[in-house]
PDB file of C-alpha atoms in Angstrom:
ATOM      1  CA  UNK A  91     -71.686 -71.224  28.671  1.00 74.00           C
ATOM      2  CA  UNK A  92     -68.031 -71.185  27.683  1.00 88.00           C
ATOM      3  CA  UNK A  93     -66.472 -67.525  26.521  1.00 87.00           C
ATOM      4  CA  UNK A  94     -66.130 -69.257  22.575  1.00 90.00           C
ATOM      5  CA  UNK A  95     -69.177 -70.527  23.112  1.00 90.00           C
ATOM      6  CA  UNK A  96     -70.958 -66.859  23.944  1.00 92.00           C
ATOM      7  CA  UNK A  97     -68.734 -65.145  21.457  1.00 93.00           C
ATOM      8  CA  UNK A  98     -69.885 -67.571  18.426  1.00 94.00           C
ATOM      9  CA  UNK A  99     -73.465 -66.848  19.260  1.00 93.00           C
ATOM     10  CA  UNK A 100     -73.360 -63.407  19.200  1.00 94.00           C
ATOM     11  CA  UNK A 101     -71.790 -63.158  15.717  1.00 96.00           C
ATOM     12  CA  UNK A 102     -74.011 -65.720  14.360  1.00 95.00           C
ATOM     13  CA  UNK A 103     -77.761 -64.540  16.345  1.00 95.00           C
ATOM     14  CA  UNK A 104     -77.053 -60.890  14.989  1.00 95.00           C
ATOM     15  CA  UNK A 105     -77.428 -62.377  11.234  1.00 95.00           C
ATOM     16  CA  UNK A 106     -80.894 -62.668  11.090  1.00 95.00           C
ATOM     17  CA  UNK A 107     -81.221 -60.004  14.070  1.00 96.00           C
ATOM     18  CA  UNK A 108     -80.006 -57.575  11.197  1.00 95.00           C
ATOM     19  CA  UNK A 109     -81.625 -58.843   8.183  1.00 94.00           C
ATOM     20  CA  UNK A 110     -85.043 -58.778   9.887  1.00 94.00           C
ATOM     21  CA  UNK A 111     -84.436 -55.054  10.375  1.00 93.00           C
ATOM     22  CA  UNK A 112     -82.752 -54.205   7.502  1.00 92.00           C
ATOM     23  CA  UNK A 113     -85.663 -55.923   5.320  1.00 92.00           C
ATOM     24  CA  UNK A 114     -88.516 -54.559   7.182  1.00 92.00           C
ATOM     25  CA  UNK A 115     -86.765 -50.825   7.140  1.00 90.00           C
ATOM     26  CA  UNK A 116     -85.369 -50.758   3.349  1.00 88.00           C
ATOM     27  CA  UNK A 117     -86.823 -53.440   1.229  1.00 90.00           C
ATOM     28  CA  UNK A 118     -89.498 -52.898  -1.542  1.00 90.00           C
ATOM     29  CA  UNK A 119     -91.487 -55.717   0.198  1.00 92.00           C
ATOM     30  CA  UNK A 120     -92.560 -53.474   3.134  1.00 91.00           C
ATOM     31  CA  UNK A 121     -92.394 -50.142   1.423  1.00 91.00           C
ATOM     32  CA  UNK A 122     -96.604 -49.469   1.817  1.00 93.00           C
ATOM     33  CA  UNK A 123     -96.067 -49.978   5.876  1.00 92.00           C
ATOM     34  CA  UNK A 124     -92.869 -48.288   5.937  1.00 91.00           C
ATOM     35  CA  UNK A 125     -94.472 -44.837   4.274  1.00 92.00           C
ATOM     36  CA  UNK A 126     -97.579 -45.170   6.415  1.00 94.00           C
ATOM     37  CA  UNK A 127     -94.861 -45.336   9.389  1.00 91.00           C
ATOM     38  CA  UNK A 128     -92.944 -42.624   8.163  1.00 92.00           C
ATOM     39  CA  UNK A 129     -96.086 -40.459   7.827  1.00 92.00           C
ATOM     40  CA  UNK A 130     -97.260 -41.003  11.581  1.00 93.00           C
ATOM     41  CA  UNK A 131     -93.698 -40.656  12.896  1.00 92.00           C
ATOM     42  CA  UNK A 132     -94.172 -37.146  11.247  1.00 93.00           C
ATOM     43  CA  UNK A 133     -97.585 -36.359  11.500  1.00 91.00           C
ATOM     44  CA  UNK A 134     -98.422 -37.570  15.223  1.00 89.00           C
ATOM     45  CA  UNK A 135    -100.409 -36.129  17.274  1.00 91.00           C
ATOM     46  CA  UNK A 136     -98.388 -37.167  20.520  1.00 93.00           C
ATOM     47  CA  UNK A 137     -94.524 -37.417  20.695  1.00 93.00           C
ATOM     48  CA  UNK A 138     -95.010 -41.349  21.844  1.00 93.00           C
ATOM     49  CA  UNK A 139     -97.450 -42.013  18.627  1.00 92.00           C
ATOM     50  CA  UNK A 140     -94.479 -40.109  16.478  1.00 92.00           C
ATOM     51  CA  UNK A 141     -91.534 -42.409  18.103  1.00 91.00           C
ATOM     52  CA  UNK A 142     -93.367 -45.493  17.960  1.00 91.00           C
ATOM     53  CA  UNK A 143     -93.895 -45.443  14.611  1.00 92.00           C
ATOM     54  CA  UNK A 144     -90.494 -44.379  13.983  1.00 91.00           C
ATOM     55  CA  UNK A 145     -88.876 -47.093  15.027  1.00 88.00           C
ATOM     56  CA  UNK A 146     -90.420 -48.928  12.078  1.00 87.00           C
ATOM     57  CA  UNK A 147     -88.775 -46.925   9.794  1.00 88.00           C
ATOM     58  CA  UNK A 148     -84.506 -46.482  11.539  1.00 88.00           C
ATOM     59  CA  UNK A 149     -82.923 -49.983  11.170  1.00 88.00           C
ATOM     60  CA  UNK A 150     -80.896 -49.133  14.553  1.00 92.00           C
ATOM     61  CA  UNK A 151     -83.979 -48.630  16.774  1.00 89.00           C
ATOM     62  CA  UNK A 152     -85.806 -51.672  14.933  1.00 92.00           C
ATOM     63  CA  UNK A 153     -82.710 -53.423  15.851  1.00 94.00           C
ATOM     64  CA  UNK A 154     -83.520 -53.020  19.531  1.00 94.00           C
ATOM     65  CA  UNK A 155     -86.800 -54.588  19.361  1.00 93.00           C
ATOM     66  CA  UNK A 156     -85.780 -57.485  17.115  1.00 95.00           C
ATOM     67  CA  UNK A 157     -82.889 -58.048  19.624  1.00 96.00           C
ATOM     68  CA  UNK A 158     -85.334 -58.616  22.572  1.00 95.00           C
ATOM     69  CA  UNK A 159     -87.133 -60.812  20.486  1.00 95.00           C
ATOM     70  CA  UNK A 160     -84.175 -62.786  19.311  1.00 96.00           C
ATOM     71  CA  UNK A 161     -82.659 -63.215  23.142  1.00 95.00           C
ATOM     72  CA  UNK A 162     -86.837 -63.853  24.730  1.00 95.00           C
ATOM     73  CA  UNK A 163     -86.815 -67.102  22.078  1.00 95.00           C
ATOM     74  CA  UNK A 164     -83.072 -68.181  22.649  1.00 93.00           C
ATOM     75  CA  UNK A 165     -82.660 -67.456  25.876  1.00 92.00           C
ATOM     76  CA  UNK A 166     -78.729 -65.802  25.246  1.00 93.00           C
ATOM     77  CA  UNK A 167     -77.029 -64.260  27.749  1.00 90.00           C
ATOM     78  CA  UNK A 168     -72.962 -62.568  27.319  1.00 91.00           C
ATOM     79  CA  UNK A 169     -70.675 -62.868  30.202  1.00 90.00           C
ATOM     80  CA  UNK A 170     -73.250 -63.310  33.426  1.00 88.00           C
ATOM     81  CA  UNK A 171     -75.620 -65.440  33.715  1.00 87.00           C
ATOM     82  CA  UNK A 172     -77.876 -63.367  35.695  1.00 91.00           C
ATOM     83  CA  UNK A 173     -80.109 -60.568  34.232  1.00 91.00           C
ATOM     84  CA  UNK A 174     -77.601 -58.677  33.603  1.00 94.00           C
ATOM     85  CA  UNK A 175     -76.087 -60.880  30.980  1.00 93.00           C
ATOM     86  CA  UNK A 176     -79.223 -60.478  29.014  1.00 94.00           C
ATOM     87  CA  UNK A 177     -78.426 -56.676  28.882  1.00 95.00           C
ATOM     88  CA  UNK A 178     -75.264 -57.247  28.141  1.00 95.00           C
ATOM     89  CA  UNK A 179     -76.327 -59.521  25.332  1.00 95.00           C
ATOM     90  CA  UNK A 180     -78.803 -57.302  23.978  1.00 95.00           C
ATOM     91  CA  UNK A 181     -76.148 -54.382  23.264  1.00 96.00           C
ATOM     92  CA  UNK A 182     -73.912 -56.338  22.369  1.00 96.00           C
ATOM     93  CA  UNK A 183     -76.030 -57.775  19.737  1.00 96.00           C
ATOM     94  CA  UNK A 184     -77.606 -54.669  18.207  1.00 96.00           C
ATOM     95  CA  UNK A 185     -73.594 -53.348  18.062  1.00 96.00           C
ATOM     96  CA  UNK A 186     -72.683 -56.398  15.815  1.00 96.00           C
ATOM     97  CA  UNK A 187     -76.025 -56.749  13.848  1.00 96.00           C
ATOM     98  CA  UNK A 188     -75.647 -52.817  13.016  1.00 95.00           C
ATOM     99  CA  UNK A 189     -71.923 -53.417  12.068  1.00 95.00           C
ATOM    100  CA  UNK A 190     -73.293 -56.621   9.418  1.00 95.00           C
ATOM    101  CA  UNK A 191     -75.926 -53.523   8.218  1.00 93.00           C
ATOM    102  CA  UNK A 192     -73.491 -50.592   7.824  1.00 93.00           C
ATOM    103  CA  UNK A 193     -71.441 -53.570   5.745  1.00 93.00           C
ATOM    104  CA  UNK A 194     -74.270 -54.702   3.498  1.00 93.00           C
ATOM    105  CA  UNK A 195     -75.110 -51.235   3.006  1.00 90.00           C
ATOM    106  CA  UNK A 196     -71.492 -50.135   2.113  1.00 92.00           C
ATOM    107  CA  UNK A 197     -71.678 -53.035  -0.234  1.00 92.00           C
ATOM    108  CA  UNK A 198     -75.162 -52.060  -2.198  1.00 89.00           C
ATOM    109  CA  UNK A 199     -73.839 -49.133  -2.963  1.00 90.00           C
ATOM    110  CA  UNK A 200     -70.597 -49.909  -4.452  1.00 90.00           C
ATOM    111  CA  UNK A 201     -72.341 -52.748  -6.297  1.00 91.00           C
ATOM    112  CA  UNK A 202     -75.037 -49.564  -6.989  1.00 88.00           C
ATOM    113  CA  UNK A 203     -72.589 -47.831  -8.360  1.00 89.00           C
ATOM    114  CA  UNK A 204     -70.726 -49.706 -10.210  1.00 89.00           C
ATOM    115  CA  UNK A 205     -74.086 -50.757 -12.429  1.00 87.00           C
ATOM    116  CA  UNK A 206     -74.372 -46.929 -13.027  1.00 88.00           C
ATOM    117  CA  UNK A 207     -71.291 -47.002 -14.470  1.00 88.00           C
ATOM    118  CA  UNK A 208     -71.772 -49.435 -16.459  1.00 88.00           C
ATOM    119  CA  UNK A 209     -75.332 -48.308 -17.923  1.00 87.00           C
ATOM    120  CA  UNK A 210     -73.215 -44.970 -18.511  1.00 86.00           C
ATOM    121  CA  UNK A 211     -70.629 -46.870 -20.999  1.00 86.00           C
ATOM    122  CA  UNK A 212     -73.025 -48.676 -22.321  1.00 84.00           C
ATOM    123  CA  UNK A 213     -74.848 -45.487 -23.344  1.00 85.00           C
ATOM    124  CA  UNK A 214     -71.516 -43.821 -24.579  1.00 82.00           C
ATOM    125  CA  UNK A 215     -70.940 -46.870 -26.525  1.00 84.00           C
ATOM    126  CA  UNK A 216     -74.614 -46.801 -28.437  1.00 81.00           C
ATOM    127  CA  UNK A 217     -74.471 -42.907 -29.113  1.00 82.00           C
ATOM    128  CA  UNK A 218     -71.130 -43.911 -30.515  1.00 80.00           C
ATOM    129  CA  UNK A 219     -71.918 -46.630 -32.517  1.00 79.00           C
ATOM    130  CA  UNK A 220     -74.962 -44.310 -34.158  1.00 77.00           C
ATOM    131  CA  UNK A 221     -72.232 -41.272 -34.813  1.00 75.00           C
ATOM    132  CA  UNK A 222     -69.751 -43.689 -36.365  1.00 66.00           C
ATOM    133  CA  UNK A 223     -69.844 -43.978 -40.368  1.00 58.00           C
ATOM    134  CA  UNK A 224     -70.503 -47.863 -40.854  1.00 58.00           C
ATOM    135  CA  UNK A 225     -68.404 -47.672 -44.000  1.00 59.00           C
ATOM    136  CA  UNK A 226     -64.971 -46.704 -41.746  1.00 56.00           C
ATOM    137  CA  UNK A 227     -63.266 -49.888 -41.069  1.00 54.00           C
ATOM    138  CA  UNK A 228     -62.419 -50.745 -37.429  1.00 54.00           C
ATOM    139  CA  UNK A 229     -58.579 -50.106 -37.967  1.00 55.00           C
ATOM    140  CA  UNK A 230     -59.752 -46.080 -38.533  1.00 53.00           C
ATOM    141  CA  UNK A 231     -62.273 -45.882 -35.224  1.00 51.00           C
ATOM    142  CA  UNK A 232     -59.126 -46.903 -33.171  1.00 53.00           C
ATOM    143  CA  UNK A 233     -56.061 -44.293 -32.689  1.00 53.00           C
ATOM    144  CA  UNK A 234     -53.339 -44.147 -30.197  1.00 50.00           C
ATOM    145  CA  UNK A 235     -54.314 -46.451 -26.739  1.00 52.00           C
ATOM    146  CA  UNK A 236     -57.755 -47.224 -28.139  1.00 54.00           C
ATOM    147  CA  UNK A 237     -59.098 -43.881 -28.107  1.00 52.00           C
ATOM    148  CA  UNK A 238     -61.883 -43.839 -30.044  1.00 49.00           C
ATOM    149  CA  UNK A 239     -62.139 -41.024 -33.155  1.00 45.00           C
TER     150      UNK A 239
END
């Protein structure tokens, strides 16, 4: 397979490498068998039962197992074509698919946090509206740069 070739692949297979572990470790949708995972990864009785059942719950170690799958089913290999090349691909992989997640994750929260702040001015803006005399007319709520009175 040509170097373009490999290179397109690996940016494109780590999409739903990463949103396979990022839903299965953060979404709503598996929350019940992410907090029974959580509790066993705690709660163990052997160090194996505790890390197996971690890895349900850490998007990067999920990522490793989801990788595997990914290159079993398309066969992907980076740079050799040997075995080798299949390790290659498979760290390769959970690097970029963890780079997408860090990404989408940087981008929930600023979308996050920009809703807060707008629920926030919204709720100035009704506690406002309920202090302000309904008889003033708009030209008296107003002073200077729009500073409210």
């Amino acid at each position: 397979m040509e170097m373009t070739s490999q290179l397109f692949w690996l940016f494109v297979l780590a999409i739903p490498i990463s949103c396979v572990a990022w839903t299965v470790t953060h979404e709503e949708i598996f929350r019940e068998p992410r907090e029974y995972c959580v509790g066993r990864s705690r709660k163990g009785r052997t160090m194996l039962e505790r890390k197996f059942f971690y890895l349900f719950t850490c998007e990067y170690c999920f990522s490793h197992y989801i990788t595997i799958i990914f290159i079993a089913m398309s066969g992907f290999h980076l740079l050799l074509d040997d075995w080798r090349g299949y390790i290659i691909a498979g760290f390769a992989l959970v690097f970029v698919a963890n780079a997408y997640m860090s990404a989408f994750a940087l981008l929930r929260q600023a979308i996050k946090k920009e809703k807060t702040e707008i629920e926030k001015e919204k709720t100035v803006i009704e506690v406002m509206k309920k202090s302000v005399d309904p008889s003033q007319s708009t030209t008296e709520l107003y002073k200077g740069d729009n500073e409210i009175l």
